[in-house]
Amino acid sequence: MSNVSRLSLTSNSQAATSPLRLLVLSNGHGEDVIAVRILQELQRQLNPLEIFALPLVGEGRAYQQLDIPLIGSVRTMPSGGFIYMDGRQLARDVRGGLLELTLTQIKAIRRWVSFQKKLGNKRAILAVGDIVPLLFATFSGANYAFVGTAKSEYYVRDEAGLLPQKSKGTRWENFSGSVYHPWERWLMSRRRCKAVFPRDALTTETLKQWPIPAFYLGNPMMDGLQPTFSRQQFYSQDSQQQEIVRPFVVTLLPGSRAPEAYANWETIMIAVSALMASFQERNSIFYTSNRVMFLGAIAPGLDSHILSQSVQSQGWCIESACPIQIADVNILTFKQKNAYLLLTQKAYNDCLHLGDLAIAMAGTATEQFIGLGKPAIAIPGNGPQYNPGFAEAQSRLLGSSLILVEQPAEVPKIVQSLFKDPDILQIIAQNGLRRMGKPGAALRIAKCLQERF
């Protein structure tokens, strides 16, 4: 055998036994978090991959916390990634260097693929988000998979059929028989696309009409939400009696992006005051309730002092003792009559699980709360994210689990109607679980990726 043949065999053998090199592309903070959940599960497998990342929006801190190397330039754009909601935001990003950054990122992806190919390494790309990372993956020259976080058939239909079309925009969303347009389906049906993971079963079944390798394995957004307490601890042996005496808990979700979240919080506090007043009315189903509790799930990046001032301006007084055990030593506690309001920046999961209802002006947090089988009331704001257009689209995505009101003063009426009818709450619980899926999706996707790649 010649030396050239031996070298060729050695190179092929090394390529066959060396770990797969995986490049992850994502375009937003939420997408980064979803990608990282999948990557953590990949790292726990028997044959872990060598992983690289390129966040197309933002600085990719979620990857950096896992010590995953970034292969190219990253930069936070003025819009914070919400350009699809507002043409003015897109213009700001273009002025901020969006086109230059995009070209640099495309070159970085091609350079990475070319380098791995030159070394004889197996290589693949995982695109997480929308058409942008999917497009980059398609034209990279490598095999790829796609986790579709941005689109769902629930925006235009439910299990019974098409939703009423309220505007020309919603008609455009479904013009070709799916929320995924023909050009997106073309990208997903290429030979090098090994797997597509839609966010729900309805979208998966729709995509299977075309030659697309679609798998419904759940939504990673519902992973990592375990509370710090056990259900057995929260509901003791005498569960019926516990249900009677335990407080009615309302979770408050103002969003995570400043300064929008501060304006949202002001609106939510008006709703809280209206709700407090309604509980004092004799015809209220909560009139005889011993305690009411509001849990403010506050993002770590927000200034709790600003939120605290808003709480006190509505007549709440600082309380030294917290009425429940919650995993945050720095929790801020306020009291007004028989009600408590808690602000926590560490016990997010507990806030989701303890809440009977949410007053929400957030994206991901609202979806996660509803995914636990609970109702949420949403009040559209004026920010770049949680504006009327976003809230209306989110209400289509989440169906009966999300109730939109125009003004915070309308919240009490909705709360009363919801909790007078256990059948409605049961329908909402089933709807939320169906639309958001069961936990464990990241592990299931990780195992599928290893098989498909």
XYZ file of C-alpha atoms in Angstrom:
453
model
C 0.000 0.000 0.000
C 1.355 3.449 -0.920
C 2.030 6.201 1.611
C -0.735 8.297 0.030
C -3.264 5.469 0.552
C -2.169 5.023 4.168
C -2.546 8.776 4.828
C -5.980 8.751 3.224
C -7.096 5.785 5.344
C -5.694 7.409 8.503
C -7.471 10.692 7.729
C -10.775 8.893 7.087
C -10.369 6.840 10.273
C -9.717 9.975 12.350
C -12.750 11.692 10.837
C -14.900 8.664 11.649
C -13.787 8.453 15.295
C -13.315 12.161 16.131
C -16.196 13.955 17.851
C -18.588 15.983 15.749
C -17.919 19.731 15.668
C -21.193 21.588 16.156
C -21.708 25.287 15.461
C -24.801 26.864 17.020
C -26.423 29.951 15.481
C -29.127 31.861 17.374
C -30.666 35.284 17.062
C -31.867 36.604 20.393
C -31.472 36.256 24.156
C -34.387 33.825 24.440
C -33.013 31.779 21.549
C -29.574 31.696 23.214
C -31.151 30.277 26.380
C -33.041 27.591 24.427
C -29.871 26.676 22.521
C -27.866 26.416 25.742
C -30.414 24.037 27.287
C -29.972 21.704 24.320
C -26.182 22.072 24.435
C -26.070 21.207 28.140
C -27.863 17.956 27.360
C -25.477 17.265 24.470
C -22.520 17.766 26.800
C -23.953 15.137 29.184
C -24.132 12.454 26.484
C -21.638 9.573 26.316
C -19.999 10.986 23.177
C -20.014 14.760 23.789
C -19.546 17.077 20.839
C -17.073 19.906 20.414
C -19.352 22.915 20.451
C -18.905 26.423 19.064
C -21.406 29.273 18.869
C -22.209 32.467 17.028
C -25.032 34.555 18.516
C -26.347 36.728 15.678
C -28.019 39.168 18.106
C -26.492 40.339 21.381
C -23.309 39.267 23.095
C -24.110 35.606 23.746
C -23.577 35.657 27.507
C -25.503 32.400 27.894
C -22.822 30.672 25.784
C -19.991 32.375 27.607
C -21.315 31.082 30.944
C -20.874 27.550 29.555
C -17.385 28.419 28.255
C -18.513 27.734 24.681
C -16.136 29.568 22.301
C -17.626 32.181 19.967
C -16.313 32.069 16.405
C -16.989 35.642 15.303
C -17.962 39.198 16.161
C -20.898 39.860 18.473
C -22.566 43.172 19.140
C -25.749 44.406 20.825
C -27.931 46.344 18.398
C -29.991 49.399 19.461
C -33.292 47.492 19.040
C -32.225 44.662 21.330
C -33.427 42.215 18.701
C -36.994 43.458 18.228
C -36.573 44.765 14.685
C -39.353 42.573 13.289
C -41.926 44.548 15.278
C -41.016 48.031 14.148
C -39.456 49.381 10.954
C -37.939 52.247 12.934
C -36.052 49.747 15.080
C -34.645 48.157 11.911
C -33.496 51.575 10.676
C -31.734 52.206 14.001
C -29.954 48.852 13.745
C -28.836 49.540 10.166
C -27.354 52.836 11.317
C -25.758 50.946 14.219
C -23.846 48.654 11.854
C -26.279 45.746 11.337
C -25.335 45.121 7.693
C -21.620 45.212 8.417
C -22.084 42.830 11.351
C -24.177 40.427 9.243
C -21.552 40.240 6.490
C -18.835 39.627 9.083
C -20.903 36.817 10.628
C -21.540 35.131 7.266
C -17.807 35.155 6.562
C -17.090 33.739 10.032
C -19.503 30.830 9.482
C -18.027 29.978 6.086
C -14.504 30.233 7.504
C -15.373 27.877 10.372
C -16.925 25.288 8.037
C -13.972 25.515 5.646
C -11.475 25.109 8.483
C -13.237 22.028 9.904
C -13.422 20.530 6.413
C -9.698 21.114 5.875
C -8.967 19.296 9.148
C -11.150 16.382 8.044
C -13.581 16.886 10.941
C -17.260 16.020 10.874
C -19.207 19.256 11.173
C -22.806 20.400 11.535
C -24.804 23.497 12.368
C -27.733 23.927 14.744
C -29.851 26.989 13.900
C -32.142 28.260 16.674
C -34.709 30.977 16.083
C -36.196 32.114 12.779
C -35.312 32.342 9.097
C -32.068 34.277 9.675
C -30.007 31.516 11.385
C -31.785 28.948 9.171
C -30.671 30.847 6.055
C -27.087 31.104 7.321
C -27.067 27.365 8.082
C -28.454 26.416 4.671
C -25.758 28.238 2.748
C -22.912 27.248 5.070
C -22.160 24.061 3.134
C -22.557 21.875 6.252
C -25.331 19.586 7.446
C -27.745 21.410 9.719
C -30.794 21.171 11.958
C -33.310 23.849 12.896
C -35.145 24.609 16.148
C -38.027 26.882 15.155
C -38.887 29.146 18.086
C -40.507 32.105 16.342
C -43.387 30.532 14.410
C -46.366 28.363 15.265
C -49.499 27.313 13.401
C -51.415 28.493 16.472
C -50.926 32.049 15.198
C -53.392 31.273 12.395
C -55.294 28.115 13.397
C -56.141 25.765 16.211
C -57.212 22.129 16.221
C -60.698 23.137 15.000
C -59.467 25.086 11.959
C -58.435 28.576 10.827
C -58.873 31.477 13.230
C -60.937 34.523 12.195
C -58.735 36.874 10.177
C -58.754 40.251 11.881
C -56.387 42.009 9.491
C -54.588 41.700 6.165
C -51.436 40.860 8.095
C -52.897 37.632 9.522
C -54.082 36.660 6.029
C -50.503 37.047 4.773
C -49.184 34.844 7.594
C -50.973 31.798 6.161
C -51.131 32.555 2.442
C -49.417 29.286 1.414
C -51.087 26.870 3.825
C -48.623 27.290 6.683
C -47.094 30.019 8.827
C -43.791 28.837 7.383
C -43.666 30.407 3.925
C -42.544 28.481 0.795
C -39.001 29.870 0.943
C -38.664 28.811 4.594
C -39.995 25.349 3.786
C -37.487 25.151 0.919
C -34.667 25.810 3.385
C -36.006 23.076 5.687
C -36.414 20.507 2.900
C -32.816 20.603 1.575
C -30.888 17.321 1.655
C -28.417 18.721 4.197
C -31.225 19.616 6.621
C -31.284 16.576 8.902
C -33.949 17.624 11.412
C -36.483 20.368 12.123
C -37.899 20.797 15.642
C -41.074 22.960 15.641
C -42.354 24.343 18.916
C -45.641 22.373 19.015
C -47.389 19.309 17.608
C -49.806 21.293 15.413
C -46.944 22.997 13.548
C -45.079 19.706 13.177
C -48.064 17.948 11.605
C -48.535 20.842 9.174
C -44.875 20.765 8.070
C -45.066 17.030 7.456
C -47.225 17.767 4.402
C -43.952 18.630 2.680
C -40.658 16.658 2.493
C -39.397 18.188 5.739
C -37.767 16.015 8.476
C -39.973 17.496 11.217
C -39.972 16.016 14.739
C -42.129 17.141 17.638
C -40.128 16.521 20.814
C -41.506 19.347 22.958
C -40.567 22.965 23.600
C -37.274 23.616 25.480
C -38.863 26.765 26.922
C -40.559 24.499 29.464
C -37.286 22.967 30.672
C -35.418 24.134 33.757
C -38.511 25.510 35.534
C -38.489 23.238 38.589
C -39.432 25.052 41.827
C -37.232 24.948 44.922
C -40.053 23.361 46.935
C -41.723 19.995 46.401
C -45.409 19.730 45.639
C -45.747 17.413 48.635
C -44.319 20.176 50.811
C -46.631 22.843 49.398
C -49.726 20.644 49.677
C -49.582 18.615 52.887
C -51.607 15.471 53.607
C -54.767 17.459 54.314
C -54.681 19.000 50.841
C -58.358 20.043 50.789
C -57.990 22.043 53.998
C -54.699 23.511 52.749
C -56.437 24.667 49.569
C -59.058 26.481 51.648
C -56.646 28.361 53.909
C -53.767 29.048 51.515
C -53.553 32.533 49.986
C -54.720 33.425 46.512
C -51.463 34.084 44.640
C -51.052 36.427 41.663
C -47.734 36.390 39.806
C -46.643 39.697 38.263
C -44.553 39.568 35.066
C -43.417 43.015 33.851
C -40.831 41.800 31.328
C -37.064 41.986 31.517
C -36.016 44.858 29.261
C -35.411 48.347 30.700
C -36.827 50.961 30.475
C -39.932 49.226 29.081
C -40.270 46.941 32.120
C -40.491 49.960 34.478
C -43.410 51.419 32.504
C -45.027 47.974 32.431
C -44.660 47.711 36.202
C -46.505 51.016 36.694
C -49.400 49.621 34.635
C -49.374 46.332 36.545
C -49.478 48.172 39.888
C -52.654 49.978 38.774
C -54.176 46.559 38.036
C -53.056 45.296 41.469
C -54.733 48.262 43.200
C -57.949 47.670 41.250
C -57.837 43.993 42.170
C -57.272 44.809 45.846
C -60.301 47.115 45.838
C -62.481 44.467 44.185
C -61.627 41.910 46.877
C -63.330 44.161 49.444
C -66.651 44.040 47.603
C -69.226 41.698 49.129
C -70.044 40.031 45.798
C -66.374 39.128 45.260
C -65.553 35.413 45.379
C -62.443 36.434 47.351
C -64.368 38.539 49.912
C -63.809 36.039 52.726
C -60.251 35.162 51.690
C -57.812 35.350 54.590
C -54.826 36.376 52.501
C -53.889 37.547 49.035
C -50.320 37.468 47.801
C -48.683 39.145 44.801
C -45.321 37.772 43.597
C -43.249 40.121 41.452
C -40.885 38.029 39.310
C -38.239 40.655 38.540
C -35.399 40.133 36.066
C -31.917 40.394 37.652
C -30.962 43.246 35.312
C -33.714 45.564 36.582
C -33.345 48.071 39.444
C -35.509 46.812 42.307
C -35.313 50.245 43.983
C -37.276 51.817 41.101
C -39.934 49.090 41.351
C -40.046 49.384 45.147
C -40.815 53.104 44.900
C -43.708 52.352 42.577
C -45.090 49.781 45.031
C -44.943 52.215 47.959
C -46.617 54.951 45.913
C -49.672 52.650 45.729
C -49.986 52.515 49.522
C -47.911 49.424 50.344
C -45.707 49.481 53.446
C -42.372 47.717 53.879
C -42.695 44.555 55.986
C -39.748 42.895 57.729
C -41.065 39.322 57.744
C -41.777 37.366 54.555
C -45.030 35.330 54.874
C -43.760 32.326 52.875
C -40.490 30.474 52.451
C -38.968 31.444 49.135
C -35.444 30.930 47.789
C -34.255 34.547 47.971
C -32.635 36.042 51.076
C -32.870 39.512 49.519
C -36.606 39.371 48.823
C -38.475 42.651 49.389
C -41.757 42.312 51.276
C -44.634 44.815 51.401
C -48.010 44.673 53.128
C -51.366 46.369 52.644
C -54.403 45.264 54.717
C -54.508 41.454 54.427
C -52.333 41.315 51.319
C -48.612 40.881 50.762
C -46.533 41.881 47.757
C -43.099 40.308 47.281
C -40.345 41.365 44.892
C -37.764 38.730 44.032
C -34.955 38.659 41.495
C -33.849 35.083 42.233
C -36.958 32.920 42.750
C -38.391 33.106 39.227
C -39.385 29.431 39.041
C -41.109 29.588 42.428
C -43.113 32.613 41.281
C -44.349 30.678 38.257
C -45.350 27.590 40.242
C -46.945 29.390 43.197
C -49.140 31.683 41.102
C -52.820 30.894 40.530
C -52.963 33.646 37.932
C -50.526 36.047 36.258
C -50.838 39.686 35.298
C -48.372 39.693 32.441
C -46.601 42.113 30.131
C -43.794 39.784 29.073
C -42.898 37.440 26.232
C -41.212 34.217 27.324
C -42.327 34.438 30.969
C -45.992 34.638 29.966
C -45.667 31.572 27.738
C -43.904 29.596 30.479
C -46.547 30.498 33.064
C -49.315 29.397 30.706
C -47.351 26.240 29.877
C -47.777 25.249 33.527
C -51.532 25.141 32.909
C -52.484 28.524 34.363
C -54.354 31.597 33.073
C -52.725 34.965 32.459
C -54.210 38.401 31.917
C -52.191 40.625 29.587
C -52.226 44.402 29.255
C -50.578 45.701 26.056
C -47.970 48.403 26.693
C -46.154 50.992 24.594
C -42.672 49.483 24.473
C -40.784 47.957 21.574
C -41.643 44.444 22.767
C -44.922 44.196 24.646
C -46.979 46.483 22.433
C -50.565 45.897 21.160
C -49.344 44.060 18.037
C -47.166 41.663 20.034
C -49.851 41.065 22.666
C -52.507 40.327 20.028
C -50.217 37.825 18.284
C -49.342 36.221 21.622
C -53.042 35.815 22.422
C -53.485 33.855 19.182
C -50.443 31.724 20.022
C -51.678 30.898 23.534
C -55.429 30.765 22.903
C -57.876 30.713 25.810
C -55.067 30.744 28.393
C -54.223 34.409 27.708
C -56.912 37.058 28.182
C -56.175 40.512 26.751
C -57.553 43.659 28.377
C -57.025 47.210 27.148
C -56.908 48.865 30.578
C -55.608 47.645 33.964
C -58.963 48.532 35.574
C -60.537 45.643 33.616
C -58.440 42.997 35.405
C -60.743 42.449 38.446
C -63.762 41.593 36.286
C -61.736 38.953 34.388
C -60.369 37.448 37.620
C -63.859 37.130 39.095
C -65.262 35.444 35.988
C -62.329 33.013 35.720
C -62.409 31.732 39.273
C -66.191 31.391 39.432
C -66.030 28.637 36.793
C -63.792 25.596 37.505
C -64.618 24.191 34.046
C -62.975 27.187 32.357
C -59.866 26.746 34.511
C -59.694 23.071 33.517
C -59.949 23.957 29.810
C -57.223 26.575 30.281
C -54.978 24.056 32.053
C -55.304 21.536 29.224
C -54.824 24.226 26.583
C -51.602 25.524 28.142
C -50.047 22.076 28.413
C -51.006 21.245 24.820
C -49.604 24.453 23.335
C -46.348 24.570 25.299
C -45.565 20.870 25.812
C -44.065 18.787 28.599
C -40.613 19.356 30.157
C -37.642 17.352 28.889
C -37.597 18.633 25.306
C -33.921 19.659 25.400
C -32.813 16.120 26.245
C -35.052 14.590 23.596
C -33.764 17.032 20.962
C -30.137 16.400 21.997
C -30.544 12.643 21.547
C -32.226 13.123 18.177
C -29.436 15.435 17.010
C -26.820 12.809 17.819
C -28.748 10.233 15.825
C -29.418 12.492 12.833
C -25.892 13.946 12.621
